Amino acid sequence: MKKVIEIQHLSKSFGTHEVLKDIDFSVNKGEVVCVIGSSGSGKSTLLRCINLLETPSGGQIIYQGENILDNKHNINSYRTKLGMVFQSFNLFNNFDVLTNCLVGQTKVLKRSKGEAEKVAMKYLKVVGMDRYVNAKPRQLSGGQKQRVAIARALSMEPDVMLFDEPTSALDPEMVGEVLKVMKELAETGLTMLIVTHEMEFAREVSDRVVFMDKGVIVEEGSPEQIFNNPQNERTKAFLKRTL
Ligand code: ADP
Ligand code: MG
C-alpha cells in the first residue's frame, strides 16, 4: 500500500514536557484513520506536527520519499498538500462563503479566479453549502460553518485531509450533518486522518483506529480489533470510560 505520509520517531516537547514520544505512524493512500484518546494525550500536537503548525523536536516526516524536516525542503509546497479542518472552523469572517473557498486557491496555488470558482463550487456542492455562496460566516450555524471549512480545505485538492475534533465545538444537533459529510467523503476514497471523540463514527468509517495515551501510540488496529477486542489495559480503560 502506498504511504501518503510516514512518521518516524517523532517527538515533541514543550519545555521539559515531552508531549509526543517516539511516534511511528503512517497513513496510506485512500485510508481513513481515526485517532482516539483522552484529552491531553497529544492528538492535536500530532496533527499540528504533521502539518508543521508545530516544529517537531525530533524524528522524521516522510512525504513522497523525502524527509520534509530536512532544512532544504520546501515546507510551503508540502503544506498545500495537507487540508486541515479545526475544531473552531477558522473561517475568514470578513469574507463570504465563496471567497473563503477561493483565497487559498488563487493566492497559494495561483489558480485563476474562474478556475478557482469552479473548484470551490464543486466542493461546496459536495458539502451541501452551494446555496450559501454569498453568506458571511456569522450568518451560518456552526454545522454550516464547519461544512464550509471542509469545502475550503477540499478546494485545495490536498493529498490528505486532517481533521482535529471537527464536531467538538458544535451544538449536539449539528454534529450529525458534519459527520454525514465526512462519512460521504470517506466513501469517495479520500485519504483522511481524523482526531475524534465520536466513537460510533470512528467505528463506522475507519479503516484503522489509533489509540493514543500520554504521548505514545498505545494500540492500533481495525475498528473491530480496537473496539471489540482491545489488547492493552489502557485502551480497555479508555473505552470503558467513553463507550
Ligand atoms: P489532545 O489534543 O490529545 O487533547 P494536545 O496535543 O492538545 O492533546 O496536548 C497534549 C499536551 O501538550 C497537553 O498536556 C498540553 O497541555 C500540552 N501542550 C499542547 N500545546 C502546547 C503548547 N503550545 N505549549 C505548551 N504545552 C502544550
Ligand atoms: Mg486536541
Short mmCIF file of C-alpha atoms and ligand atoms in Angstrom, two decimals:
data_model
loop_
_atom_site.label_atom_id
_atom_site.label_comp_id
_atom_site.label_asym_id
_atom_site.label_seq_id
_atom_site.Cartn_x
_atom_site.Cartn_y
_atom_site.Cartn_z
CA MET A 1 0.00 0.00 0.00
CA LYS A 2 1.28 3.46 -0.87
CA LYS A 3 2.08 5.61 2.12
CA VAL A 4 0.97 9.23 1.80
CA ILE A 5 2.72 10.29 4.99
CA GLU A 6 5.10 8.35 7.17
CA ILE A 7 6.27 9.49 10.58
CA GLN A 8 9.36 8.01 12.18
CA HIS A 9 10.48 8.52 15.78
CA LEU A 10 8.55 11.77 16.03
CA SER A 11 8.92 13.60 19.32
CA LYS A 12 7.72 16.95 20.58
CA SER A 13 8.44 18.70 23.84
CA PHE A 14 7.18 21.96 25.24
CA GLY A 15 9.95 22.95 27.64
CA THR A 16 10.61 19.85 29.72
CA HIS A 17 7.18 18.39 28.99
CA GLU A 18 7.53 15.62 26.40
CA VAL A 19 4.14 15.59 24.69
CA LEU A 20 4.93 13.16 21.85
CA LYS A 21 7.36 10.31 22.42
CA ASP A 22 8.95 8.37 19.59
CA ILE A 23 5.85 8.11 17.40
CA ASP A 24 5.99 5.80 14.38
CA PHE A 25 2.93 6.03 12.23
CA SER A 26 1.78 6.25 8.65
CA VAL A 27 -1.29 6.96 6.58
CA ASN A 28 -1.86 5.02 3.36
CA LYS A 29 -3.45 6.38 0.24
CA GLY A 30 -7.24 6.14 0.41
CA GLU A 31 -7.18 5.18 4.06
CA VAL A 32 -9.37 6.66 6.80
CA VAL A 33 -7.56 6.68 10.14
CA CYS A 34 -9.22 7.84 13.35
CA VAL A 35 -7.12 8.86 16.34
CA ILE A 36 -8.78 8.48 19.71
CA GLY A 37 -7.61 9.09 23.26
CA SER A 38 -8.14 11.18 26.38
CA SER A 39 -7.80 14.93 26.38
CA GLY A 40 -4.15 15.88 26.78
CA SER A 41 -2.78 12.69 25.23
CA GLY A 42 -1.12 14.56 22.34
CA LYS A 43 -3.59 14.07 19.48
CA SER A 44 -3.73 17.72 18.40
CA THR A 45 0.01 18.09 18.78
CA LEU A 46 0.48 15.11 16.49
CA LEU A 47 -1.70 16.69 13.77
CA ARG A 48 -0.04 20.07 14.31
CA CYS A 49 3.39 18.49 13.92
CA ILE A 50 2.31 16.71 10.76
CA ASN A 51 1.24 19.96 9.12
CA LEU A 52 4.12 21.87 10.74
CA LEU A 53 2.00 24.24 12.78
CA GLU A 54 4.37 22.96 15.47
CA THR A 55 8.02 22.17 14.86
CA PRO A 56 8.76 18.60 15.93
CA SER A 57 11.60 18.24 18.43
CA GLY A 58 12.89 15.12 16.72
CA GLY A 59 12.20 12.44 14.16
CA GLN A 60 11.21 12.45 10.54
CA ILE A 61 8.15 13.14 8.45
CA ILE A 62 8.45 11.38 5.12
CA TYR A 63 6.39 12.69 2.24
CA GLN A 64 6.96 11.48 -1.30
CA GLY A 65 10.16 9.77 -0.24
CA GLU A 66 11.72 12.81 1.39
CA ASN A 67 12.06 13.93 4.99
CA ILE A 68 10.27 17.24 4.95
CA LEU A 69 12.02 18.26 8.20
CA ASP A 70 15.24 18.50 6.21
CA ASN A 71 16.37 22.10 6.11
CA LYS A 72 16.40 22.28 2.36
CA HIS A 73 12.88 21.00 1.92
CA ASN A 74 10.19 23.32 0.60
CA ILE A 75 7.78 23.38 3.50
CA ASN A 76 5.24 25.61 1.78
CA SER A 77 4.66 23.23 -1.08
CA TYR A 78 4.27 20.35 1.41
CA ARG A 79 1.72 22.34 3.41
CA THR A 80 -0.52 22.84 0.38
CA LYS A 81 -0.84 19.05 0.13
CA LEU A 82 -2.48 18.83 3.56
CA GLY A 83 -6.02 20.01 4.15
CA MET A 84 -6.74 20.98 7.73
CA VAL A 85 -10.08 21.27 9.48
CA PHE A 86 -10.04 22.65 13.01
CA GLN A 87 -12.45 22.38 15.90
CA SER A 88 -13.11 26.11 15.71
CA PHE A 89 -13.68 26.41 11.91
CA ASN A 90 -11.13 29.24 11.45
CA LEU A 91 -13.05 30.79 8.55
CA PHE A 92 -12.21 34.31 7.42
CA ASN A 93 -15.13 36.15 8.99
CA ASN A 94 -14.98 39.18 6.68
CA PHE A 95 -15.25 37.04 3.57
CA ASP A 96 -18.34 35.34 2.23
CA VAL A 97 -18.55 31.59 1.81
CA LEU A 98 -17.32 31.54 -1.78
CA THR A 99 -14.38 33.88 -1.12
CA ASN A 100 -13.36 31.71 1.83
CA CYS A 101 -13.00 28.86 -0.64
CA LEU A 102 -11.12 30.97 -3.21
CA VAL A 103 -8.30 32.74 -1.36
CA GLY A 104 -6.03 29.74 -0.86
CA GLN A 105 -6.54 28.62 -4.41
CA THR A 106 -5.75 31.97 -6.03
CA LYS A 107 -3.04 33.15 -3.59
CA VAL A 108 -1.21 29.91 -2.92
CA LEU A 109 -1.98 27.66 -5.89
CA LYS A 110 -2.11 30.63 -8.31
CA ARG A 111 -5.29 29.37 -9.91
CA SER A 112 -7.26 31.87 -11.98
CA LYS A 113 -10.41 33.25 -10.36
CA GLY A 114 -12.58 31.41 -12.86
CA GLU A 115 -10.95 28.08 -12.27
CA ALA A 116 -10.93 28.58 -8.51
CA GLU A 117 -14.66 29.35 -8.56
CA LYS A 118 -15.38 26.18 -10.47
CA VAL A 119 -13.42 24.09 -7.99
CA ALA A 120 -14.97 25.88 -4.98
CA MET A 121 -18.49 25.34 -6.30
CA LYS A 122 -17.78 21.67 -6.84
CA TYR A 123 -16.79 21.18 -3.21
CA LEU A 124 -19.44 23.49 -1.78
CA LYS A 125 -21.92 21.21 -3.53
CA VAL A 126 -20.27 18.15 -2.01
CA VAL A 127 -20.83 19.56 1.50
CA GLY A 128 -24.29 20.89 0.65
CA MET A 129 -23.38 24.59 1.01
CA ASP A 130 -23.55 25.73 -2.61
CA ARG A 131 -26.71 27.74 -1.91
CA TYR A 132 -24.86 29.89 0.63
CA VAL A 133 -22.06 31.32 -1.52
CA ASN A 134 -22.82 34.92 -0.58
CA ALA A 135 -23.40 34.34 3.12
CA LYS A 136 -20.93 35.58 5.71
CA PRO A 137 -19.79 33.11 8.37
CA ARG A 138 -21.73 34.97 11.11
CA GLN A 139 -24.98 34.20 9.23
CA LEU A 140 -24.31 30.46 9.38
CA SER A 141 -24.82 27.84 12.05
CA GLY A 142 -21.82 26.02 13.49
CA GLY A 143 -22.52 22.95 11.39
CA GLN A 144 -22.76 25.05 8.23
CA LYS A 145 -19.52 26.86 9.08
CA GLN A 146 -17.74 23.58 9.56
CA ARG A 147 -19.04 22.28 6.23
CA VAL A 148 -17.70 25.42 4.54
CA ALA A 149 -14.36 24.88 6.28
CA ILE A 150 -14.31 21.36 4.86
CA ALA A 151 -15.13 22.66 1.36
CA ARG A 152 -12.39 25.26 1.67
CA ALA A 153 -9.83 22.61 2.57
CA LEU A 154 -11.05 20.30 -0.22
CA SER A 155 -10.79 23.14 -2.74
CA MET A 156 -7.00 22.94 -2.38
CA GLU A 157 -7.29 19.31 -3.55
CA PRO A 158 -4.89 18.04 -0.88
CA ASP A 159 -3.39 14.55 -0.72
CA VAL A 160 -4.70 14.05 2.78
CA MET A 161 -7.30 15.76 4.94
CA LEU A 162 -6.53 16.25 8.63
CA PHE A 163 -9.43 16.83 11.00
CA ASP A 164 -8.94 17.86 14.62
CA GLU A 165 -12.14 17.16 16.52
CA PRO A 166 -14.28 18.79 13.83
CA THR A 167 -17.52 18.33 15.77
CA SER A 168 -16.38 19.12 19.32
CA ALA A 169 -17.36 22.80 19.19
CA LEU A 170 -20.79 22.13 17.70
CA ASP A 171 -24.18 22.09 19.35
CA PRO A 172 -25.30 18.45 19.55
CA GLU A 173 -27.98 18.86 16.88
CA MET A 174 -25.34 19.89 14.33
CA VAL A 175 -22.87 17.11 14.88
CA GLY A 176 -24.75 14.72 12.59
CA GLU A 177 -24.66 16.88 9.45
CA VAL A 178 -20.88 17.28 9.68
CA LEU A 179 -20.25 13.60 10.36
CA LYS A 180 -22.52 12.72 7.44
CA VAL A 181 -20.41 14.85 5.07
CA MET A 182 -17.22 13.29 6.43
CA LYS A 183 -18.65 9.82 6.01
CA GLU A 184 -19.54 10.56 2.39
CA LEU A 185 -16.01 11.86 1.80
CA ALA A 186 -14.56 8.70 3.33
CA GLU A 187 -16.61 6.64 0.90
CA THR A 188 -15.13 8.51 -2.08
CA GLY A 189 -11.67 7.18 -1.22
CA LEU A 190 -10.28 10.43 0.19
CA THR A 191 -7.31 9.94 2.50
CA MET A 192 -8.33 11.16 5.93
CA LEU A 193 -6.70 11.43 9.34
CA ILE A 194 -9.31 12.30 11.94
CA VAL A 195 -9.00 13.06 15.63
CA THR A 196 -12.42 12.44 17.12
CA HIS A 197 -14.35 11.69 20.26
CA GLU A 198 -17.23 10.31 18.19
CA MET A 199 -16.71 6.62 18.82
CA GLU A 200 -19.66 5.39 16.77
CA PHE A 201 -18.41 7.41 13.81
CA ALA A 202 -14.85 6.10 14.26
CA ARG A 203 -16.16 2.56 14.36
CA GLU A 204 -18.19 3.05 11.19
CA VAL A 205 -15.80 4.94 8.90
CA SER A 206 -12.29 3.97 9.97
CA ASP A 207 -10.07 1.57 8.15
CA ARG A 208 -7.80 1.85 11.16
CA VAL A 209 -8.14 3.24 14.67
CA VAL A 210 -5.17 4.58 16.62
CA PHE A 211 -5.38 4.90 20.40
CA MET A 212 -3.03 7.45 21.97
CA ASP A 213 -2.27 7.93 25.63
CA LYS A 214 0.32 10.20 27.27
CA GLY A 215 2.15 10.94 24.04
CA VAL A 216 2.50 7.43 22.70
CA ILE A 217 0.52 5.23 20.33
CA VAL A 218 -0.61 2.52 22.69
CA GLU A 219 -2.50 0.38 20.21
CA GLU A 220 -3.77 0.49 16.64
CA GLY A 221 -5.85 -1.81 14.53
CA SER A 222 -9.12 -2.27 12.70
CA PRO A 223 -12.21 -0.80 14.39
CA GLU A 224 -13.31 -4.36 15.23
CA GLN A 225 -10.00 -5.05 16.94
CA ILE A 226 -9.83 -1.81 18.90
CA PHE A 227 -13.48 -1.55 19.92
CA ASN A 228 -14.41 -5.21 20.31
CA ASN A 229 -11.16 -6.79 21.33
CA PRO A 230 -8.67 -4.24 22.69
CA GLN A 231 -5.44 -5.81 23.88
CA ASN A 232 -3.91 -3.09 26.01
CA GLU A 233 -5.17 -2.29 29.51
CA ARG A 234 -5.02 1.45 28.80
CA THR A 235 -7.18 1.04 25.70
CA LYS A 236 -9.66 -1.06 27.66
CA ALA A 237 -9.86 1.52 30.44
CA PHE A 238 -10.33 4.39 27.98
CA LEU A 239 -13.11 2.61 26.09
CA LYS A 240 -14.84 1.68 29.32
CA ARG A 241 -14.94 5.37 30.25
CA THR A 242 -16.17 6.59 26.87
CA LEU A 243 -18.42 3.94 25.34
P1 ADP B 1 -5.09 16.38 22.91
O1 ADP B 1 -5.33 17.01 21.58
O2 ADP B 1 -4.95 14.91 22.88
O3 ADP B 1 -6.09 16.82 23.94
P2 ADP B 1 -2.80 18.13 22.97
O4 ADP B 1 -1.93 17.70 21.86
O5 ADP B 1 -3.61 19.35 22.77
O6 ADP B 1 -3.69 16.90 23.46
O7 ADP B 1 -1.91 18.40 24.25
C1 ADP B 1 -1.00 17.44 24.76
C2 ADP B 1 -0.22 18.06 25.90
O8 ADP B 1 0.61 19.08 25.38
C3 ADP B 1 -1.09 18.72 26.95
O9 ADP B 1 -0.52 18.46 28.22
C4 ADP B 1 -0.98 20.19 26.62
O10 ADP B 1 -1.14 20.98 27.75
C5 ADP B 1 0.42 20.31 26.05
N1 ADP B 1 0.53 21.39 25.06
C6 ADP B 1 -0.09 21.45 23.86
N2 ADP B 1 0.25 22.57 23.20
C7 ADP B 1 1.11 23.23 23.99
C8 ADP B 1 1.84 24.46 23.89
N3 ADP B 1 1.77 25.23 22.78
N4 ADP B 1 2.65 24.83 24.90
C9 ADP B 1 2.77 24.04 26.00
N5 ADP B 1 2.12 22.87 26.18
C10 ADP B 1 1.31 22.47 25.20
MG MG B 2 -6.89 18.18 20.90
#
